[in-house]
C-alpha cells in the first residue's frame, strides 16, 4: 500500500535531526539513523509540468519517464517540450522583462522577494531533499545540505540586488558628465545538469533575479522536480508572473530550441564540455552572451610535508563527494613519490570501508550512478585503465549485493600507477574513481597537474607556505584550495579556465554576469557644434 509524501517526510524527519547543517562533509560524517525500510512505503510517481506566466502547462510533448537510479522504479514523469512550448515560455519571460514591473522595482524590493524565496526553500527542506536524493542518487544528508546551501545563495544574491550601482564621472571637463550604469542583461536561459539540480540552480537564478532579469529554467530531464518546485515557490512569495519560468525536456529538444531562440539574451550553462560547445555554436546565431561551467579533471596534490591524515580525508572527500559526480571532483591524486606507497595503501583501505548504499537509507555515504548508461561508462573507464597498464588498489567493480543489484552502484575505486599516457589521466569519469600519479618535487607536480585540457580546480596539501602559494600561482585552475578541498562560500566565485569554461558563478563576479554595462553621457550648457 503506497504512503504519502507527508508520511514519508515525518518518518525520516527525526533522522535529520543530528545532521550538521550545511557542512560540506556530510557524507563522511553523517550521523543519520537508518530510515524505516523503504519497502514500508512507495512514493507516488510525480508528474511534472512546464511552468510559465505563473501557471502550470502540460504541453503536448511526449512524456519522459525518470526511473530511480537506486531501484529502477518509475519516480517522475515529465513532458518533453515541443517548439511551441519553448516559444510560449520565451514569450512569457520576454514579456515580463520588457513590460513587467520586475526590472523597474528598487533593489530593496527585489531583495525582499529573493529572501522570501530563500525562506520558502528552507521551509521545504525535507521535501526538496527527498526528491533531490531520489532523483540524483545522492545521500539524503548531502541533499539536505544542498538545500540549506541553496537558501544561503539566495540570501547572498539578495544583497547584490540592494548594492547594484554604477559610477559617476564628474572630472571629464566642464559641462560633461558620464554615468556608467549596470542594467539587467535581459531574458536569461539557465540550463542546469543532473548532479546538483537545486544547488547549481541557486548559483544562477537568484543572481539573475537580483540583477532584474527574467529567467527560463531548463533542468536536466533526469532531475527536474526541485526546479519546478522553486518556480511554484516564486509564485507563492509573490514574484510577478513570467519572471521565473520552467521548460522541461531533453537537451536536443527543449534545450536546443531554447538556446537558438532570438528572444533569449543570455545563456548560463552548466554541463558537459561537449554540450557547452553546442551551446556556444547556437549562441553565434544571434550573438548571445554565454557563461560556461563545464567538465574537469581536478587534482589533489599531496606533498610529503602535508598532514597525511587530513590529506587522506580530503582526497577521499574530493573524489567521493556527490558519488564522484561533481564538476570539481578531485578525480586525480598527485602524490609525492617518497610517501606514495604508504599513502595509497592507507587511502585504499579507507576507501574500501566507505558505505555504498541507497541514498534514502541512513548511513549511506555514496549512492548510485545517475543512470545505467553512466554506470557502464564509469566501469568502461576503469577497464580501459587496467588494459593500459594501471593497477586497481581498491574497488573497480559494480556493487551488486542484495537490493543494490537493482541500481547502478560503483565501489569506491583507486586506480594506481597512472601516467599521462593513460586515458584515465585525461578523461572526466564522473564517478567514485581516483587516478593516482606520482611526482618528484614542485616543478614536476606543476607540470603534471597542468597536463590536461581542463582547468576547473585543484587542491594543494602542504604545510610549507612557499610550496602552497607557488603551486596556487602556477596551477591552471579557476579555484585552488590549500589544505582543504571542495570548500566554498557564496561570496567566492567559481568557474573554469581552458576547456572547463569561462564566466564565473557566485560572488560579485557571478552577479556581474547577469548585468550589462550601459554608459550614459550628458552634455550640459552650450555644445561645441561640429558643423557650426
Ligand atoms: O550533460 P549535458 P550529460 C559531464 C559528466 C557527464 C557528462 C554527460 O562527465 O558524464 O557531462 O552528462 C542540457 N542544448 N557533466 O549528458 O548534456 C541537458 O538537458 C541545450 C559535467 O547529462 O551537458 C541538461 O539540462 N541544452 C557537469 C544540461 O544541458 C542541452 C554536470 C547538461 O547536460 C543540450 C553534468 C543542447 N543541445 C555532466 N544538450 C558539470 N560541469 O558539473 C543537453 N542539454
XYZ file of C-alpha atoms and ligand atoms in Angstrom:
576
model
C 0.000 0.000 0.000
C 1.518 3.346 -1.042
C 2.004 6.020 1.590
C 2.004 9.788 1.112
C 4.997 12.066 0.893
C 3.913 13.731 4.144
C 4.075 10.344 5.859
C 7.475 9.665 4.413
C 8.685 13.096 5.423
C 7.582 12.536 9.007
C 9.267 9.150 9.082
C 12.624 10.490 8.150
C 12.378 13.882 9.809
C 13.794 12.649 13.075
C 16.665 11.073 11.209
C 17.657 14.540 10.042
C 17.925 15.992 13.489
C 21.535 15.097 14.100
C 22.960 16.204 10.802
C 25.408 19.062 10.915
C 23.806 21.765 8.775
C 25.394 22.853 5.528
C 28.617 21.156 6.322
C 30.425 20.283 3.156
C 31.437 16.877 4.511
C 28.150 15.205 5.387
C 28.888 12.007 3.546
C 31.882 11.211 5.667
C 30.455 12.445 8.945
C 26.790 11.585 8.526
C 25.008 10.796 11.757
C 21.783 9.845 10.006
C 19.973 6.997 11.673
C 18.679 4.267 9.378
C 15.298 5.243 7.959
C 12.459 2.783 8.289
C 12.735 0.304 5.462
C 11.886 1.575 2.010
C 9.548 -1.364 1.436
C 7.228 0.224 4.007
C 6.091 2.843 1.570
C 6.069 3.667 -2.091
C 6.302 7.241 -3.110
C 3.689 8.159 -5.657
C 5.121 8.850 -9.103
C 5.242 12.606 -9.664
C 4.004 14.114 -12.897
C 5.615 17.459 -13.597
C 4.544 20.218 -15.940
C 6.212 23.158 -17.638
C 5.666 26.446 -15.876
C 5.263 29.881 -17.404
C 3.349 33.078 -16.714
C 2.739 31.877 -13.161
C 0.932 28.676 -14.084
C 1.469 25.041 -14.974
C 1.320 23.906 -18.618
C 1.184 20.266 -19.573
C 2.256 20.869 -23.179
C 1.731 18.295 -25.888
C 5.193 16.702 -25.998
C 5.912 13.023 -25.439
C 6.233 12.143 -21.733
C 9.651 11.164 -20.398
C 9.925 8.573 -17.608
C 12.569 9.039 -14.933
C 13.455 5.750 -13.250
C 15.091 5.645 -9.846
C 18.851 5.096 -10.148
C 18.682 3.003 -6.961
C 15.733 0.733 -7.638
C 14.707 1.151 -11.272
C 11.168 2.186 -10.246
C 9.310 4.953 -12.059
C 9.622 8.088 -9.921
C 8.920 11.092 -12.143
C 7.137 11.784 -15.422
C 7.920 14.975 -17.314
C 6.752 16.304 -20.675
C 9.287 16.833 -23.456
C 8.866 20.382 -24.750
C 7.619 20.999 -28.265
C 8.896 24.002 -30.241
C 5.563 25.716 -29.492
C 6.115 25.199 -25.745
C 9.542 26.801 -26.000
C 8.117 29.747 -27.940
C 5.479 30.190 -25.229
C 7.925 30.079 -22.325
C 10.286 32.531 -24.016
C 7.386 34.867 -24.831
C 6.388 34.829 -21.161
C 9.890 35.720 -19.975
C 10.338 38.332 -22.725
C 7.056 39.998 -21.939
C 7.767 40.026 -18.212
C 11.166 41.585 -18.848
C 10.044 44.192 -21.372
C 6.694 45.161 -19.870
C 6.601 43.798 -16.331
C 7.469 45.514 -13.065
C 10.454 43.338 -12.093
C 13.371 45.279 -13.558
C 11.830 48.603 -12.506
C 11.474 47.664 -8.837
C 14.001 49.018 -6.380
C 16.774 46.612 -5.482
C 15.384 46.599 -1.951
C 12.039 45.307 -3.207
C 13.614 42.602 -5.351
C 15.782 41.583 -2.400
C 12.660 41.125 -0.268
C 11.234 38.674 -2.778
C 14.516 36.773 -3.148
C 14.841 36.480 0.622
C 11.252 35.257 0.836
C 12.115 32.601 -1.733
C 15.105 31.575 0.409
C 12.772 31.217 3.404
C 10.387 29.134 1.337
C 13.180 26.835 0.159
C 14.302 26.362 3.728
C 10.756 25.713 4.903
C 10.517 22.883 2.352
C 13.935 21.421 3.074
C 12.712 17.890 3.799
C 10.577 17.532 0.709
C 13.196 19.100 -1.569
C 15.931 16.906 -0.088
C 13.924 13.725 -0.587
C 13.275 14.499 -4.246
C 16.882 15.515 -4.825
C 18.182 12.328 -3.214
C 15.677 10.166 -5.031
C 16.329 11.599 -8.488
C 20.088 12.181 -8.292
C 21.060 9.222 -6.115
C 22.997 11.416 -3.694
C 22.766 10.541 0.019
C 19.864 12.217 1.771
C 22.176 14.005 4.217
C 24.017 15.627 1.318
C 20.769 16.517 -0.452
C 19.639 18.272 2.705
C 22.893 20.141 2.913
C 22.455 21.192 -0.759
C 19.051 22.666 0.087
C 20.465 24.662 3.017
C 23.338 25.856 0.843
C 20.880 26.899 -1.856
C 18.896 29.055 0.574
C 22.182 30.717 1.591
C 22.945 31.510 -2.045
C 19.541 33.152 -2.484
C 20.171 35.326 0.598
C 23.631 36.288 -0.570
C 22.359 37.197 -4.046
C 19.602 39.312 -2.487
C 22.291 41.552 -1.022
C 23.516 42.254 -4.569
C 20.063 43.440 -5.596
C 20.414 46.175 -2.986
C 24.001 47.047 -3.867
C 23.702 47.142 -7.669
C 25.060 50.535 -8.680
C 27.373 52.288 -11.108
C 29.952 55.076 -11.265
C 29.612 58.774 -11.860
C 32.411 60.623 -13.700
C 32.486 64.343 -12.950
C 36.069 65.124 -13.974
C 35.611 64.824 -17.724
C 35.720 68.598 -18.303
C 33.199 71.340 -17.680
C 29.644 70.520 -18.684
C 30.325 66.847 -19.350
C 29.182 64.093 -17.022
C 29.421 60.354 -17.524
C 27.291 57.724 -15.826
C 28.465 54.130 -16.008
C 25.427 52.130 -15.027
C 24.647 48.448 -14.658
C 21.454 47.126 -16.176
C 19.998 43.607 -16.272
C 21.179 41.526 -19.213
C 17.561 40.631 -20.076
C 15.881 37.268 -20.642
C 18.152 34.521 -19.339
C 18.171 30.794 -20.083
C 19.531 28.918 -17.069
C 20.484 25.375 -18.100
C 21.420 23.007 -15.306
C 22.694 19.427 -15.133
C 21.609 16.483 -13.003
C 24.325 16.304 -10.357
C 23.263 19.307 -8.199
C 19.869 20.292 -9.622
C 18.949 22.748 -6.878
C 22.370 23.997 -5.788
C 23.508 24.799 -9.328
C 20.180 26.492 -9.991
C 20.851 28.555 -6.855
C 24.200 29.641 -8.305
C 22.290 31.203 -11.197
C 18.640 32.076 -10.527
C 18.888 34.414 -7.523
C 21.731 36.325 -9.179
C 19.631 36.745 -12.324
C 16.681 37.889 -10.215
C 18.822 40.271 -8.181
C 20.009 41.966 -11.372
C 16.412 42.409 -12.594
C 16.474 39.693 -15.263
C 13.707 37.245 -16.063
C 14.570 33.557 -16.275
C 13.733 30.376 -18.131
C 14.938 27.371 -16.167
C 15.866 24.244 -18.114
C 16.726 21.442 -15.684
C 18.053 18.059 -16.734
C 15.328 15.665 -17.828
C 16.657 13.311 -15.123
C 16.224 15.679 -12.178
C 13.512 18.252 -12.805
C 11.418 18.197 -9.625
C 13.230 20.713 -7.429
C 13.351 23.253 -10.282
C 9.587 23.086 -10.808
C 9.101 23.403 -7.039
C 11.231 26.576 -6.968
C 9.121 28.125 -9.753
C 5.964 27.343 -7.777
C 7.528 28.876 -4.677
C 8.411 32.016 -6.645
C 4.711 32.402 -7.439
C 3.785 31.762 -3.810
C 6.060 34.507 -2.458
C 4.642 36.999 -4.972
C 7.347 37.258 -7.632
C 5.469 38.598 -10.674
C 4.265 36.084 -13.256
C 6.657 35.484 -16.125
C 9.792 36.257 -14.105
C 10.562 32.617 -13.203
C 9.573 30.036 -15.845
C 10.465 26.389 -16.465
C 10.728 24.382 -19.667
C 11.131 20.623 -19.323
C 12.507 18.021 -21.669
C 15.582 16.694 -23.395
C 18.604 18.748 -24.292
C 18.255 18.220 -28.017
C 14.588 19.294 -27.992
C 13.763 21.755 -25.203
C 17.385 22.835 -24.711
C 18.393 23.255 -28.332
C 15.325 25.292 -29.286
C 15.825 27.470 -26.216
C 19.461 28.330 -26.918
C 18.671 29.144 -30.541
C 15.768 31.431 -29.656
C 16.364 35.012 -30.663
C 14.449 36.417 -27.697
C 16.865 34.881 -25.187
C 19.620 37.356 -24.326
C 21.960 35.327 -22.146
C 22.637 31.627 -21.571
C 24.133 30.433 -18.320
C 25.075 26.791 -18.835
C 26.450 24.104 -16.536
C 27.100 20.689 -18.018
C 29.495 18.735 -20.181
C 32.181 20.338 -22.314
C 30.636 18.625 -25.347
C 27.222 20.226 -24.805
C 28.910 23.510 -23.868
C 30.373 23.592 -27.368
C 26.882 23.064 -28.838
C 25.568 25.948 -26.759
C 28.370 28.247 -27.927
C 27.674 27.192 -31.514
C 23.968 28.042 -31.177
C 24.736 31.322 -29.437
C 26.574 32.519 -32.548
C 23.279 32.739 -34.388
C 22.153 35.860 -32.550
C 25.475 36.664 -30.840
C 24.186 35.895 -27.366
C 26.368 36.221 -24.318
C 27.091 32.905 -22.562
C 28.653 31.655 -19.367
C 30.017 28.099 -19.271
C 30.702 25.886 -16.262
C 31.929 22.640 -17.808
C 33.845 19.484 -17.033
C 37.013 18.953 -15.043
C 39.808 16.591 -14.066
C 40.936 18.323 -10.905
C 43.977 17.183 -8.956
C 44.581 16.800 -5.261
C 48.337 17.360 -4.982
C 49.841 15.914 -1.819
C 53.382 16.826 -0.756
C 55.360 14.752 1.718
C 55.158 17.542 4.324
C 51.317 17.524 4.375
C 49.341 16.444 7.440
C 48.792 12.993 5.993
C 45.529 12.050 7.727
C 43.965 15.375 6.710
C 45.136 14.836 3.165
C 43.721 11.309 3.052
C 40.351 12.541 4.279
C 40.494 15.408 1.765
C 41.392 13.144 -1.147
C 38.530 10.801 -0.243
C 36.127 13.680 0.100
C 37.342 15.176 -3.174
C 36.658 12.063 -5.215
C 33.623 10.626 -3.407
C 31.634 13.799 -2.762
C 28.260 13.506 -4.513
C 29.099 9.946 -5.655
C 32.032 11.413 -7.589
C 29.530 13.099 -9.921
C 30.822 16.575 -9.322
C 32.420 19.073 -11.713
C 35.159 19.980 -9.216
C 35.675 16.370 -8.169
C 39.274 15.679 -7.141
C 39.449 12.797 -9.564
C 43.248 12.819 -9.795
C 45.665 12.333 -6.911
C 49.226 13.530 -7.454
C 51.298 12.256 -4.567
C 54.971 12.849 -3.835
C 56.960 9.702 -4.620
C 58.590 9.354 -1.194
C 55.225 8.915 0.607
C 53.268 7.408 -2.277
C 53.221 3.695 -1.368
C 52.205 4.276 2.231
C 49.674 6.979 1.290
C 47.968 4.891 -1.379
C 47.800 1.818 0.875
C 46.148 3.791 3.691
C 43.821 5.574 1.288
C 42.751 2.348 -0.409
C 41.906 0.801 2.950
C 39.784 3.803 3.983
C 38.055 3.897 0.582
C 37.148 0.226 0.877
C 35.332 0.995 4.159
C 33.027 3.658 2.663
C 29.339 2.811 2.934
C 27.782 2.401 -0.506
C 24.006 2.243 -0.325
C 20.541 3.507 -1.051
C 20.600 7.309 -0.860
C 17.420 7.337 1.206
C 18.774 4.916 3.782
C 20.617 6.297 6.790
C 24.340 5.675 6.838
C 24.840 5.597 3.064
C 27.898 7.653 2.197
C 27.698 7.284 -1.541
C 24.772 6.284 -3.744
C 24.271 5.029 -7.300
C 25.416 6.497 -10.603
C 22.789 8.640 -12.318
C 21.685 6.046 -14.908
C 22.636 2.708 -16.397
C 24.481 4.222 -19.354
C 26.609 6.264 -16.980
C 27.330 3.171 -14.850
C 28.604 1.423 -17.968
C 30.694 4.449 -18.918
C 32.305 4.619 -15.460
C 33.104 0.882 -15.454
C 34.405 1.262 -19.017
C 36.914 3.916 -17.908
C 38.205 1.522 -15.222
C 38.517 -1.414 -17.610
C 40.365 0.697 -20.149
C 42.769 1.967 -17.460
C 43.719 -1.560 -16.421
C 44.055 -2.676 -20.022
C 46.512 0.204 -20.476
C 48.594 -0.951 -17.509
C 47.203 0.935 -14.494
C 46.644 -1.012 -11.273
C 43.459 -1.232 -9.152
C 44.311 -0.599 -5.475
C 40.691 -0.988 -4.349
C 37.230 -1.206 -5.908
C 36.974 -1.288 -9.666
C 33.636 -3.116 -9.744
C 29.890 -2.602 -9.635
C 28.367 -3.218 -6.187
C 25.554 -5.748 -6.552
C 24.978 -7.064 -3.055
C 21.320 -7.549 -2.032
C 18.958 -4.826 -3.187
C 21.815 -2.823 -4.650
C 21.724 -5.109 -7.666
C 18.652 -3.152 -8.824
C 20.663 0.079 -9.060
C 23.850 1.490 -10.531
C 26.314 1.393 -7.646
C 30.098 1.516 -8.107
C 32.626 0.623 -5.392
C 34.952 3.496 -4.420
C 37.913 2.888 -6.677
C 41.598 3.779 -6.586
C 43.465 3.289 -9.865
C 47.194 3.457 -9.144
C 50.279 3.859 -11.344
C 48.517 6.179 -13.760
C 50.652 8.273 -16.097
C 49.910 10.886 -18.729
C 49.811 8.075 -21.302
C 46.652 6.605 -19.767
C 43.251 7.852 -20.907
C 42.023 7.905 -17.308
C 44.580 10.635 -16.567
C 42.709 12.921 -19.003
C 39.074 11.754 -19.202
C 36.364 13.002 -16.870
C 34.983 9.780 -15.338
C 32.317 11.445 -13.158
C 32.166 8.626 -10.640
C 33.917 7.451 -7.444
C 37.142 6.695 -9.291
C 40.516 8.161 -8.368
C 43.523 8.125 -10.726
C 46.862 8.206 -8.852
C 50.058 9.627 -10.363
C 53.357 10.030 -8.517
C 55.698 13.035 -8.747
C 59.090 14.237 -7.541
C 59.239 17.857 -6.412
C 57.248 21.003 -7.062
C 58.192 21.572 -10.704
C 57.086 18.111 -11.744
C 53.876 18.456 -9.725
C 53.000 21.664 -11.586
C 53.751 20.126 -14.972
C 51.676 17.005 -14.331
C 48.812 18.906 -12.710
C 48.523 21.212 -15.726
C 48.822 18.442 -18.323
C 45.073 18.169 -19.028
C 42.668 20.108 -21.223
C 40.617 21.069 -18.160
C 41.164 23.849 -15.626
C 38.374 23.919 -13.082
C 40.015 23.403 -9.677
C 42.983 21.957 -7.811
C 43.908 21.284 -4.184
C 47.353 21.503 -2.649
C 48.231 19.699 0.562
C 51.434 21.019 2.170
C 52.391 22.747 5.385
C 55.059 24.757 3.578
C 53.571 28.148 2.730
C 56.079 28.744 -0.087
C 55.182 25.448 -1.738
C 51.454 26.036 -1.327
C 51.461 29.576 -2.730
C 53.862 28.773 -5.589
C 51.567 25.947 -6.606
C 48.482 28.170 -6.329
C 50.020 30.718 -8.652
C 51.141 28.170 -11.282
C 48.130 25.841 -11.461
C 45.751 26.272 -14.391
C 42.507 26.379 -12.440
C 39.652 28.730 -11.639
C 39.864 27.730 -7.965
C 42.793 26.480 -5.902
C 42.217 25.077 -2.438
C 45.096 24.918 0.045
C 44.868 22.233 2.718
C 41.181 21.763 2.008
C 39.019 20.760 -0.930
C 35.517 21.367 -2.318
C 35.078 24.127 0.229
C 33.295 27.352 -0.504
C 31.029 30.207 0.347
C 28.560 32.286 -1.715
C 30.999 35.222 -1.626
C 33.674 33.275 -3.527
C 33.343 32.963 -7.314
C 33.734 29.594 -9.029
C 34.377 28.730 -12.654
C 36.992 27.397 -15.000
C 39.754 28.078 -17.484
C 40.712 26.112 -20.618
C 38.028 23.564 -21.575
C 36.367 23.865 -18.165
C 34.656 27.003 -19.393
C 34.510 30.725 -18.781
C 32.488 33.171 -16.789
C 32.012 32.931 -13.047
C 29.209 31.990 -10.688
C 28.701 33.372 -7.169
C 30.476 36.334 -5.616
C 30.495 39.788 -7.207
C 31.810 38.284 -10.448
C 28.876 35.851 -10.567
C 26.410 38.693 -10.121
C 28.087 40.827 -12.794
C 27.480 38.062 -15.377
C 23.774 38.941 -15.258
C 24.335 42.635 -15.943
C 25.385 44.779 -18.866
C 27.341 47.988 -18.522
C 25.444 50.902 -20.012
C 27.174 54.264 -20.355
C 25.197 57.496 -20.284
C 26.998 60.684 -21.413
C 25.490 64.049 -20.579
C 26.450 67.467 -22.013
C 25.128 70.460 -20.122
C 25.407 74.062 -21.275
C 26.306 75.017 -24.840
C 27.622 72.208 -27.033
C 30.554 72.869 -29.369
C 28.840 72.433 -32.724
C 30.775 70.407 -35.252
C 29.220 71.896 -38.385
C 28.983 75.389 -36.958
O 25.388 16.510 -19.645
P 24.880 17.604 -20.632
P 25.011 14.958 -19.546
C 29.655 15.810 -17.579
C 29.952 14.453 -16.979
C 28.848 13.598 -17.538
C 28.721 14.187 -18.925
C 27.410 13.952 -19.623
O 31.193 13.996 -17.433
O 29.192 12.257 -17.590
O 28.888 15.564 -18.732
O 26.312 14.393 -18.832
C 21.093 20.160 -21.377
N 21.096 22.458 -25.934
N 28.896 16.677 -16.708
O 24.892 14.337 -20.888
O 24.457 17.007 -21.922
C 20.644 18.904 -20.666
O 19.288 18.613 -20.932
C 20.741 22.930 -24.742
C 29.635 17.705 -16.038
O 23.837 14.822 -18.694
O 25.906 18.663 -20.675
C 20.930 19.294 -19.225
O 19.901 20.141 -18.758
N 20.802 22.202 -23.617
C 28.732 18.717 -15.449
C 22.241 20.085 -19.349
O 22.274 20.531 -20.696
C 21.242 20.956 -23.718
C 27.477 18.223 -14.855
C 23.516 19.282 -19.082
O 23.555 18.151 -19.924
C 21.638 20.401 -24.946
C 26.848 17.202 -15.656
C 21.548 21.214 -26.089
N 21.890 20.782 -27.320
C 27.581 16.450 -16.511
N 22.042 19.121 -24.737
C 29.356 19.718 -14.502
N 30.050 20.724 -15.042
O 29.154 19.645 -13.311
C 21.907 18.881 -23.419
N 21.407 19.982 -22.790
